[in-house]
PDB file of C-alpha atoms in Angstrom:
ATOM      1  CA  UNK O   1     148.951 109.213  73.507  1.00  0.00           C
ATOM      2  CA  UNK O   2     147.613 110.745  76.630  1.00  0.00           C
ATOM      3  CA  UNK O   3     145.499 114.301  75.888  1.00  0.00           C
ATOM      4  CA  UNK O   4     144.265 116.226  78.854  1.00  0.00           C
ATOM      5  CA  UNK O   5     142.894 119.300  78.475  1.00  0.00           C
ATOM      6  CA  UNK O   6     142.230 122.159  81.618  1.00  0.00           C
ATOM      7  CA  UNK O   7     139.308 124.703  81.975  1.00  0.00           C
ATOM      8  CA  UNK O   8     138.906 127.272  82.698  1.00  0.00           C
ATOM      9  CA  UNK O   9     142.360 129.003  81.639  1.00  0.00           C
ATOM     10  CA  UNK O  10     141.432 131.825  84.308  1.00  0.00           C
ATOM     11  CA  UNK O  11     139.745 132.000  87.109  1.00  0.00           C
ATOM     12  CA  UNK O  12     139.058 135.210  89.495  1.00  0.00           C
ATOM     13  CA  UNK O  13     137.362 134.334  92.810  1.00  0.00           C
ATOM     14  CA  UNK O  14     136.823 136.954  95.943  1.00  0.00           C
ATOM     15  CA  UNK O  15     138.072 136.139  98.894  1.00  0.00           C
ATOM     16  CA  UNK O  16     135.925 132.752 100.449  1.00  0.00           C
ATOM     17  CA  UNK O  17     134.715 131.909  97.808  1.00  0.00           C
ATOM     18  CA  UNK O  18     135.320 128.505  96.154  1.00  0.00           C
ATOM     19  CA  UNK O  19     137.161 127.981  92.777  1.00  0.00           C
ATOM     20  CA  UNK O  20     136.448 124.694  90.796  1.00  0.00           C
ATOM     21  CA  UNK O  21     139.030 124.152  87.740  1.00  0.00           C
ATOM     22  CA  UNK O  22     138.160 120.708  85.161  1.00  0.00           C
ATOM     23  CA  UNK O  23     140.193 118.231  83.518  1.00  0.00           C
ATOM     24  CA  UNK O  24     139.296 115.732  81.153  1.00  0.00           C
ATOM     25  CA  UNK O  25     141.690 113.103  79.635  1.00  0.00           C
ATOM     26  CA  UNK O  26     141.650 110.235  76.395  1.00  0.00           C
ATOM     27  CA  UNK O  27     143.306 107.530  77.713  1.00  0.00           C
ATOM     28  CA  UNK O  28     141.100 105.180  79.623  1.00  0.00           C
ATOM     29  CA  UNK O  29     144.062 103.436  81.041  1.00  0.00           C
ATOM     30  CA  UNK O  30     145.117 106.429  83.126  1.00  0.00           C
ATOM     31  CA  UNK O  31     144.623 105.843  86.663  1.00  0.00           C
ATOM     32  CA  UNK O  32     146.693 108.416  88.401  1.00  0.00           C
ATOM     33  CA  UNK O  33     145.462 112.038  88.869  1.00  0.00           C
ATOM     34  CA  UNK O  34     147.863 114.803  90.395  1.00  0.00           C
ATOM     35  CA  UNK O  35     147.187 118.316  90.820  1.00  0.00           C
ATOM     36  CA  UNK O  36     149.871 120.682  90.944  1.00  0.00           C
ATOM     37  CA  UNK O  37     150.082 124.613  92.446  1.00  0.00           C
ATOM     38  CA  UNK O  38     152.810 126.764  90.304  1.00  0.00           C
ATOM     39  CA  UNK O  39     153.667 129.779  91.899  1.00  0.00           C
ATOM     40  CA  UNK O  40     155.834 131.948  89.630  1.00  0.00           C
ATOM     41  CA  UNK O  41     159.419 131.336  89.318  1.00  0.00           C
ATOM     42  CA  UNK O  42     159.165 127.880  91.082  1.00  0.00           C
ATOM     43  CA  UNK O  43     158.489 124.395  89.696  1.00  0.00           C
ATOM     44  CA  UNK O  44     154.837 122.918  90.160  1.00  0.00           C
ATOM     45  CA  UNK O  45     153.827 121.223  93.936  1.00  0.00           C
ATOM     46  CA  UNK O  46     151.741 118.686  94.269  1.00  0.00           C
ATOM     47  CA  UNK O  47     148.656 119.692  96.660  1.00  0.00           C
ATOM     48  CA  UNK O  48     146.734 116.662  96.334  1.00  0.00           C
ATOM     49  CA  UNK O  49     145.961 113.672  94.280  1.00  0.00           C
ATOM     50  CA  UNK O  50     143.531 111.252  93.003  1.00  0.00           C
ATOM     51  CA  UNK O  51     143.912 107.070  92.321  1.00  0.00           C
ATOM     52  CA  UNK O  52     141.409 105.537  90.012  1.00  0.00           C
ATOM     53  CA  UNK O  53     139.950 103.325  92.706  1.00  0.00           C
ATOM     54  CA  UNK O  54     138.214 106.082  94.582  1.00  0.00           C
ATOM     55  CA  UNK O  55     136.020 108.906  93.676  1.00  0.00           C
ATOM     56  CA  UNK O  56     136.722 111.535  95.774  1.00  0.00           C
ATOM     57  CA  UNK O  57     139.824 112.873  98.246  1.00  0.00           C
ATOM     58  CA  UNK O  58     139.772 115.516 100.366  1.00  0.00           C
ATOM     59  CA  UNK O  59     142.386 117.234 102.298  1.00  0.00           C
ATOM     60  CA  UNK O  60     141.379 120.404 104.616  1.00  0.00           C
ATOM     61  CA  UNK O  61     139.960 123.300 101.993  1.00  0.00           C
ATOM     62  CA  UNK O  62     140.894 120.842  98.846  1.00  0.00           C
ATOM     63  CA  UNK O  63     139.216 118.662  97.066  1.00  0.00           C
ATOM     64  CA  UNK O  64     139.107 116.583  93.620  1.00  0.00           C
ATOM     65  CA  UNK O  65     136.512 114.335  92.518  1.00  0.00           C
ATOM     66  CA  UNK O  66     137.319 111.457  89.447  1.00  0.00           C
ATOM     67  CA  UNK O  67     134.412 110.447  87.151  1.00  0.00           C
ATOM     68  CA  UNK O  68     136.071 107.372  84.926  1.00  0.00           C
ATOM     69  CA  UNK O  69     133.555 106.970  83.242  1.00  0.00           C
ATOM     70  CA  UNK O  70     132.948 110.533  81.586  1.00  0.00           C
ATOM     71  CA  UNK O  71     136.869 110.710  82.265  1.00  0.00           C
ATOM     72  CA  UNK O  72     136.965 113.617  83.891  1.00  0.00           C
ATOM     73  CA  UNK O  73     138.350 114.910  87.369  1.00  0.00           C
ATOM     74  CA  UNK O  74     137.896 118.259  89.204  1.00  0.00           C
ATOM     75  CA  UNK O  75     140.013 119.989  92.006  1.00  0.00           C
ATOM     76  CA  UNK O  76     137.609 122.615  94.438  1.00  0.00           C
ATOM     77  CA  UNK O  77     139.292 125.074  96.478  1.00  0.00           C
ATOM     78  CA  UNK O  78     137.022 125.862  99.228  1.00  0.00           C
ATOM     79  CA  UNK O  79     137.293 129.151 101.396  1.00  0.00           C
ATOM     80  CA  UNK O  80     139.594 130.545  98.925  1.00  0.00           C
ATOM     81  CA  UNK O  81     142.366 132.978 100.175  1.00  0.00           C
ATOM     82  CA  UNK O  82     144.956 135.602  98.543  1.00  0.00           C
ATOM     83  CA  UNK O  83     147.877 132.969  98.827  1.00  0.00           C
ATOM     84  CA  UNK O  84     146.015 130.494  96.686  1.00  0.00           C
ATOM     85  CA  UNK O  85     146.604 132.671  93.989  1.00  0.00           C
ATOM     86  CA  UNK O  86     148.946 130.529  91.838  1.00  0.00           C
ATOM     87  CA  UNK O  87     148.622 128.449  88.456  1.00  0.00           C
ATOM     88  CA  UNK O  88     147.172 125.095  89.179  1.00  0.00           C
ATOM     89  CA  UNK O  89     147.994 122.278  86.814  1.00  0.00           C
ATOM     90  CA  UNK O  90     146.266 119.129  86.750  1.00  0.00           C
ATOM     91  CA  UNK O  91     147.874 115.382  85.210  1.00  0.00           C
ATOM     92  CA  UNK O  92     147.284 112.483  84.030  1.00  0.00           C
ATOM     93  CA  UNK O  93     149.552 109.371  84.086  1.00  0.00           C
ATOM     94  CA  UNK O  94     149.106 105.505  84.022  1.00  0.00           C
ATOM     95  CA  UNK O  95     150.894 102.717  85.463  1.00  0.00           C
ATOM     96  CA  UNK O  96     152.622 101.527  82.529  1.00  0.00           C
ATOM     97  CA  UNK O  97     153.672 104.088  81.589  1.00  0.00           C
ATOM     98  CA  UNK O  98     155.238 105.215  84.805  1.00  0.00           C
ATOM     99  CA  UNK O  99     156.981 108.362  85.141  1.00  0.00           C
ATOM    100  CA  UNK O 100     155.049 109.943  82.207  1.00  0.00           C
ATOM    101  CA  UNK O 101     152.899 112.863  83.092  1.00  0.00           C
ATOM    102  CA  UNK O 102     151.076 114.678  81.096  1.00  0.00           C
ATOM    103  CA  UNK O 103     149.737 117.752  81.999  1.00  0.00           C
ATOM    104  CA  UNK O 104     146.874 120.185  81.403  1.00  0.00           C
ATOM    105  CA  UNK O 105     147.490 123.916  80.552  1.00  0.00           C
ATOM    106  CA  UNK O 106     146.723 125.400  83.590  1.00  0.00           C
ATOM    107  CA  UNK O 107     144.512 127.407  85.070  1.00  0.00           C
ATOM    108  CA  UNK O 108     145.523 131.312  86.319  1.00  0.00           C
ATOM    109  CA  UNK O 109     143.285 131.300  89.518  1.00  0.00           C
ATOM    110  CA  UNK O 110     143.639 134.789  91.298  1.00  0.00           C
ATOM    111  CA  UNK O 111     141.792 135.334  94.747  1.00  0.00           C
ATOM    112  CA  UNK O 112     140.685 138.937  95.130  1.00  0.00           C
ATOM    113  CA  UNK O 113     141.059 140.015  99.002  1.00  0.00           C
TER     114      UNK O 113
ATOM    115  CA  UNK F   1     165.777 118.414 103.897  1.00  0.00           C
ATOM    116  CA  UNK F   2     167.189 119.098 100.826  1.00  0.00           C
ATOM    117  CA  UNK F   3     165.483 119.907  97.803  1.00  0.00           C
ATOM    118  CA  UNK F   4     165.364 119.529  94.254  1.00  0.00           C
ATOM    119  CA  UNK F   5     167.871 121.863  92.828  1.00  0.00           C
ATOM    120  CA  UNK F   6     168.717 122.679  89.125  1.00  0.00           C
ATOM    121  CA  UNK F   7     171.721 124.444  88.025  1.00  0.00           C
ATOM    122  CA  UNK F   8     172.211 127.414  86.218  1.00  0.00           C
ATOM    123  CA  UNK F   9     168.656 129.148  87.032  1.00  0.00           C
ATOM    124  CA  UNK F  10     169.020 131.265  84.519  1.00  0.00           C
ATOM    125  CA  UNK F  11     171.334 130.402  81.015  1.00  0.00           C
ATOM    126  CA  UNK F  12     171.179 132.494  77.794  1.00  0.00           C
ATOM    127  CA  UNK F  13     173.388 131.163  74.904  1.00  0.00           C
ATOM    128  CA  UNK F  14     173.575 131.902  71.137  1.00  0.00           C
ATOM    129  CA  UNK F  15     171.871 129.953  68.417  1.00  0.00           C
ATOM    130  CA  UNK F  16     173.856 127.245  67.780  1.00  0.00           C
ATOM    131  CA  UNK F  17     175.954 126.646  71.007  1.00  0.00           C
ATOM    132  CA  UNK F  18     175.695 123.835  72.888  1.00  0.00           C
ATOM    133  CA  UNK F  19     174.403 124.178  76.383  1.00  0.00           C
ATOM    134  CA  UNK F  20     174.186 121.555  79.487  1.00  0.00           C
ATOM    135  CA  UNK F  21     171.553 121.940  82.549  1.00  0.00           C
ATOM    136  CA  UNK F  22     171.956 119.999  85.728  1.00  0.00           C
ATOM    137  CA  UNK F  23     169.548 118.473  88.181  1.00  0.00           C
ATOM    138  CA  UNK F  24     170.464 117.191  91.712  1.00  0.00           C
ATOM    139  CA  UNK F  25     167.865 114.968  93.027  1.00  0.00           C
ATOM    140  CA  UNK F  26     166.610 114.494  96.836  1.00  0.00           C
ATOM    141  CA  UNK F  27     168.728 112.045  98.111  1.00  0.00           C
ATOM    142  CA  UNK F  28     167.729 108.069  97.826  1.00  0.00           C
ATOM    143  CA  UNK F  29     164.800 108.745  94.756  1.00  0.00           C
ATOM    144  CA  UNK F  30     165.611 106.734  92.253  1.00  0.00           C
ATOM    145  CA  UNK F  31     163.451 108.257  89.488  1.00  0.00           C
ATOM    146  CA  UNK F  32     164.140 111.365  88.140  1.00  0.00           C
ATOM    147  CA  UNK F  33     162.379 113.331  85.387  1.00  0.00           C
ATOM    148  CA  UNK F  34     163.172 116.015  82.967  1.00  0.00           C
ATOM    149  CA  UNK F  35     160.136 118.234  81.443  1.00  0.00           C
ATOM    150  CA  UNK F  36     160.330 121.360  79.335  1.00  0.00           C
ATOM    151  CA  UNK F  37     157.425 124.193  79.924  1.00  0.00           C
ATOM    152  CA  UNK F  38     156.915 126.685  77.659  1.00  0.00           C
ATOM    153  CA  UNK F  39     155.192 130.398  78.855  1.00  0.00           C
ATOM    154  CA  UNK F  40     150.846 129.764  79.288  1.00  0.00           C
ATOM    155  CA  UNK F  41     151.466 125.720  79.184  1.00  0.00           C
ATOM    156  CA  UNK F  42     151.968 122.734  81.052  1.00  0.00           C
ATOM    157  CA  UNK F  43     154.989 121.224  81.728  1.00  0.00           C
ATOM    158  CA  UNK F  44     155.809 118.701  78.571  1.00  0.00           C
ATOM    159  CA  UNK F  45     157.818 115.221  79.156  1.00  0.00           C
ATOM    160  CA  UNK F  46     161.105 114.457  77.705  1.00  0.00           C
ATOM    161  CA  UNK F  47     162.225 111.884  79.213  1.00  0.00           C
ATOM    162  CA  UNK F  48     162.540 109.592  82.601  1.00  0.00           C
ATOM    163  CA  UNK F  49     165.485 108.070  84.720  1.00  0.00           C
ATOM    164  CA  UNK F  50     164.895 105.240  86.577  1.00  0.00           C
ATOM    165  CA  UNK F  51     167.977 104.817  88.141  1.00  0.00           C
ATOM    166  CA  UNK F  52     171.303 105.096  85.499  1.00  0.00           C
ATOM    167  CA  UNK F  53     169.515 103.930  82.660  1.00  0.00           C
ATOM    168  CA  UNK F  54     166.382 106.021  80.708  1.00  0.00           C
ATOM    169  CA  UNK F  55     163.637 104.124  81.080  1.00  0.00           C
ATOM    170  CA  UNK F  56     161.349 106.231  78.712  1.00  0.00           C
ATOM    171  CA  UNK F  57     162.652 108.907  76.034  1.00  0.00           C
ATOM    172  CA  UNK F  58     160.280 109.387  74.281  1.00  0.00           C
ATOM    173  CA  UNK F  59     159.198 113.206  74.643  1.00  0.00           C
ATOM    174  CA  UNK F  60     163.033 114.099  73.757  1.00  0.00           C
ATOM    175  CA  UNK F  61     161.898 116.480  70.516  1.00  0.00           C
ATOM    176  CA  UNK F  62     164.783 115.539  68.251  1.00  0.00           C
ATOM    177  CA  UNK F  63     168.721 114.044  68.688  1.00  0.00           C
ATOM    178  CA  UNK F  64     170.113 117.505  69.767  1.00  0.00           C
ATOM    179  CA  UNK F  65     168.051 116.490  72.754  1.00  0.00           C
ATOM    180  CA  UNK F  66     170.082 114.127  75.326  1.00  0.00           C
ATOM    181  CA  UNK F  67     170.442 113.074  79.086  1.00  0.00           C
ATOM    182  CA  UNK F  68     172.668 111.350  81.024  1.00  0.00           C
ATOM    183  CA  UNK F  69     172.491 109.877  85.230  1.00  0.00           C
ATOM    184  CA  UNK F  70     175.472 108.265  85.085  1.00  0.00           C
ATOM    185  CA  UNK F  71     175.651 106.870  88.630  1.00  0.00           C
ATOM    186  CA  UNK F  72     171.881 106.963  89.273  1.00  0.00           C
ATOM    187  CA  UNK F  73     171.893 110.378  91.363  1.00  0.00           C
ATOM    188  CA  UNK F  74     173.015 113.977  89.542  1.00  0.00           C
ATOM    189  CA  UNK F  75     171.429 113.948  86.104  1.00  0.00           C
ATOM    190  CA  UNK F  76     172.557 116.446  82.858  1.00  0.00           C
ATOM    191  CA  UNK F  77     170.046 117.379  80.171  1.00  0.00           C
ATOM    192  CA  UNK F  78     172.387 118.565  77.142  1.00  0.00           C
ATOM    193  CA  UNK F  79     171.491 120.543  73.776  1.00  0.00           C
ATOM    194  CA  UNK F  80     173.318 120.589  71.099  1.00  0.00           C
ATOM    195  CA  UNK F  81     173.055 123.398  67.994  1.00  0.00           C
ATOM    196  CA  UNK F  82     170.729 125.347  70.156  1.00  0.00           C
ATOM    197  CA  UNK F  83     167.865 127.012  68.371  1.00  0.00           C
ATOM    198  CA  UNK F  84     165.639 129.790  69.223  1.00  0.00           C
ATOM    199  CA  UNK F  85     162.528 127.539  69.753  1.00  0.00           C
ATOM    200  CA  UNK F  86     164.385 126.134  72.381  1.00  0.00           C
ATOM    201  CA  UNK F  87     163.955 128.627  74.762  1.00  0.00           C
ATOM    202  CA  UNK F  88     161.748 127.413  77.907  1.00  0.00           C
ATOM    203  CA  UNK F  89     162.049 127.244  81.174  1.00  0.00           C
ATOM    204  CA  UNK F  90     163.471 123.220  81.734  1.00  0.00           C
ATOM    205  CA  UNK F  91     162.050 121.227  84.710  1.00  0.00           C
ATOM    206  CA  UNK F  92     163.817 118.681  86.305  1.00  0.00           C
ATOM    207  CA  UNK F  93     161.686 116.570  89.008  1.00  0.00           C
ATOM    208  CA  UNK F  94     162.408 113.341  91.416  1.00  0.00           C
ATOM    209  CA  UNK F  95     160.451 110.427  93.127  1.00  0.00           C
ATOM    210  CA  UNK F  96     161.021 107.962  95.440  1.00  0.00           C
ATOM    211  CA  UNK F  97     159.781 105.395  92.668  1.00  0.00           C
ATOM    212  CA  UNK F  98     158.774 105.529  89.646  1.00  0.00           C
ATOM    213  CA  UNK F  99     154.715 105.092  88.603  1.00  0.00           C
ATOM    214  CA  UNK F 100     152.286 106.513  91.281  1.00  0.00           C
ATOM    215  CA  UNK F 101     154.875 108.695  93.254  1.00  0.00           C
ATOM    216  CA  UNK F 102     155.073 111.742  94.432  1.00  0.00           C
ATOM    217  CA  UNK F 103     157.557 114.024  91.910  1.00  0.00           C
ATOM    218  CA  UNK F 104     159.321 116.878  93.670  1.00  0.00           C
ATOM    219  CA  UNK F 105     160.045 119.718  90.915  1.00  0.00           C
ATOM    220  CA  UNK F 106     163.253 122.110  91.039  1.00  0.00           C
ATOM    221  CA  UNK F 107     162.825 125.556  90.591  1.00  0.00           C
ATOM    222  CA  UNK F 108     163.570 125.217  87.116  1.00  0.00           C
ATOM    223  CA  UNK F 109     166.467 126.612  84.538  1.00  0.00           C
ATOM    224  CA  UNK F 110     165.585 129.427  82.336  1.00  0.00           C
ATOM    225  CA  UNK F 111     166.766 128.632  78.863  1.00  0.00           C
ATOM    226  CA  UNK F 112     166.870 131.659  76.299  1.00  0.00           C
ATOM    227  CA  UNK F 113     168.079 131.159  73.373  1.00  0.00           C
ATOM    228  CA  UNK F 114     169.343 134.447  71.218  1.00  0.00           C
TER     229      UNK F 114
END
């Protein structure tokens, strides 16, 4: 089955600077790439995601590049503020077996004002 | 609109007792999701709804593990003979679709077992 493993487990950043957490995965036939923000006592939210057929999204301060090949995707917070202090998870799932996430162990990223 | 929302928050049972957690979907997803996280991981799969029937079961960890969506919207994760390693905090999440959608999480039920 699907293994994806997260790094760096924690990650302190001051205030505008950017934060940069790595996945990699095992399955090749993943092609779906979610990354989720935990804040404590809530379930994970999805900030942004990644499909297989493009290397790179981008929404406002976020961002997360896929490499297939070296199977491996990255999520960069740019501009980093207090209130992105959260545990960010990232996923992995493929078609087939839709519905089936696994996730990474997440990364404790706390922004120091 | 509405959430994701997962009944009790917070449960704490006896080893051995049988417990039930509920999960209401948003309104009109037909997939639903149950995952279990444990304190410093991920969330782990147990198993996926797509509509009444479970299309994929296979994280449930053993048969005291079940879950039931009987008409396709409210769904019930149930434990039987509870045991201490049970005790998680048990994520219940919805999509529009299954595959590459969007899952909305609940808050979560906290699960301790004594």
């Amino acid at each position: 089955g699907e293994n994806v493993e997260q790094h760096p487990s924690t990650l302190s950043v001051q205030e505008g600077d950017s934060a940069v957490i790595k996945c990699t995965y095992s399955d090749s036939a993943s092609n779906y790439f979610p990354w989720y923000k935990q804040e404590l006592g809530k379930g994970p939210q999805l900030i942004i995601d990644i499909r297989s057929n493009v290397g790179e999204k981008k929404d406002q301060r976020i961002a997360v590049t896929l490499n297939k090949t070296a199977k491996h995707f990255s999520l960069h917070i740019t501009e980093t503020q207090p209130e992105d202090s959260a545990v960010y998870f990232c996923a992995a799932l493929r078609d087939t077996n839709a519905g089936k996430s696994t996730f990474g162990d997440g990364t404790t990223l706390t922004v120091k004002p | 609109g509405a959430g994701v929302s997962q009944t009790p928050s917070n449960k704490v049972t006896e080893k051995g007792k049988y417990v039930e957690l509920r999960c209401d979907p948003i309104s009109g997803h037909t997939a639903l999701y149950w995952y279990r996280q444990s304190l410093g991981q991920g969330p782990e799969f147990l198993i996926y709804f797509q509509g009444t029937g479970a299309a994929d079961d296979s994280g449930l960890p053993n048969d005291r593990f079940f879950a039931v969506r009987p008409e396709g919207s409210v769904s019930t994760l149930k434990i039987q003979r509870t045991e201490r390693g049970d005790s998680a905090v048990y994520l219940c999440a919805s999509s529009l679709n299954a595959g590459q959608e969007t899952q909305y999480f609940g808050p979560g039920t906290r699960l301790l077992v004594l």
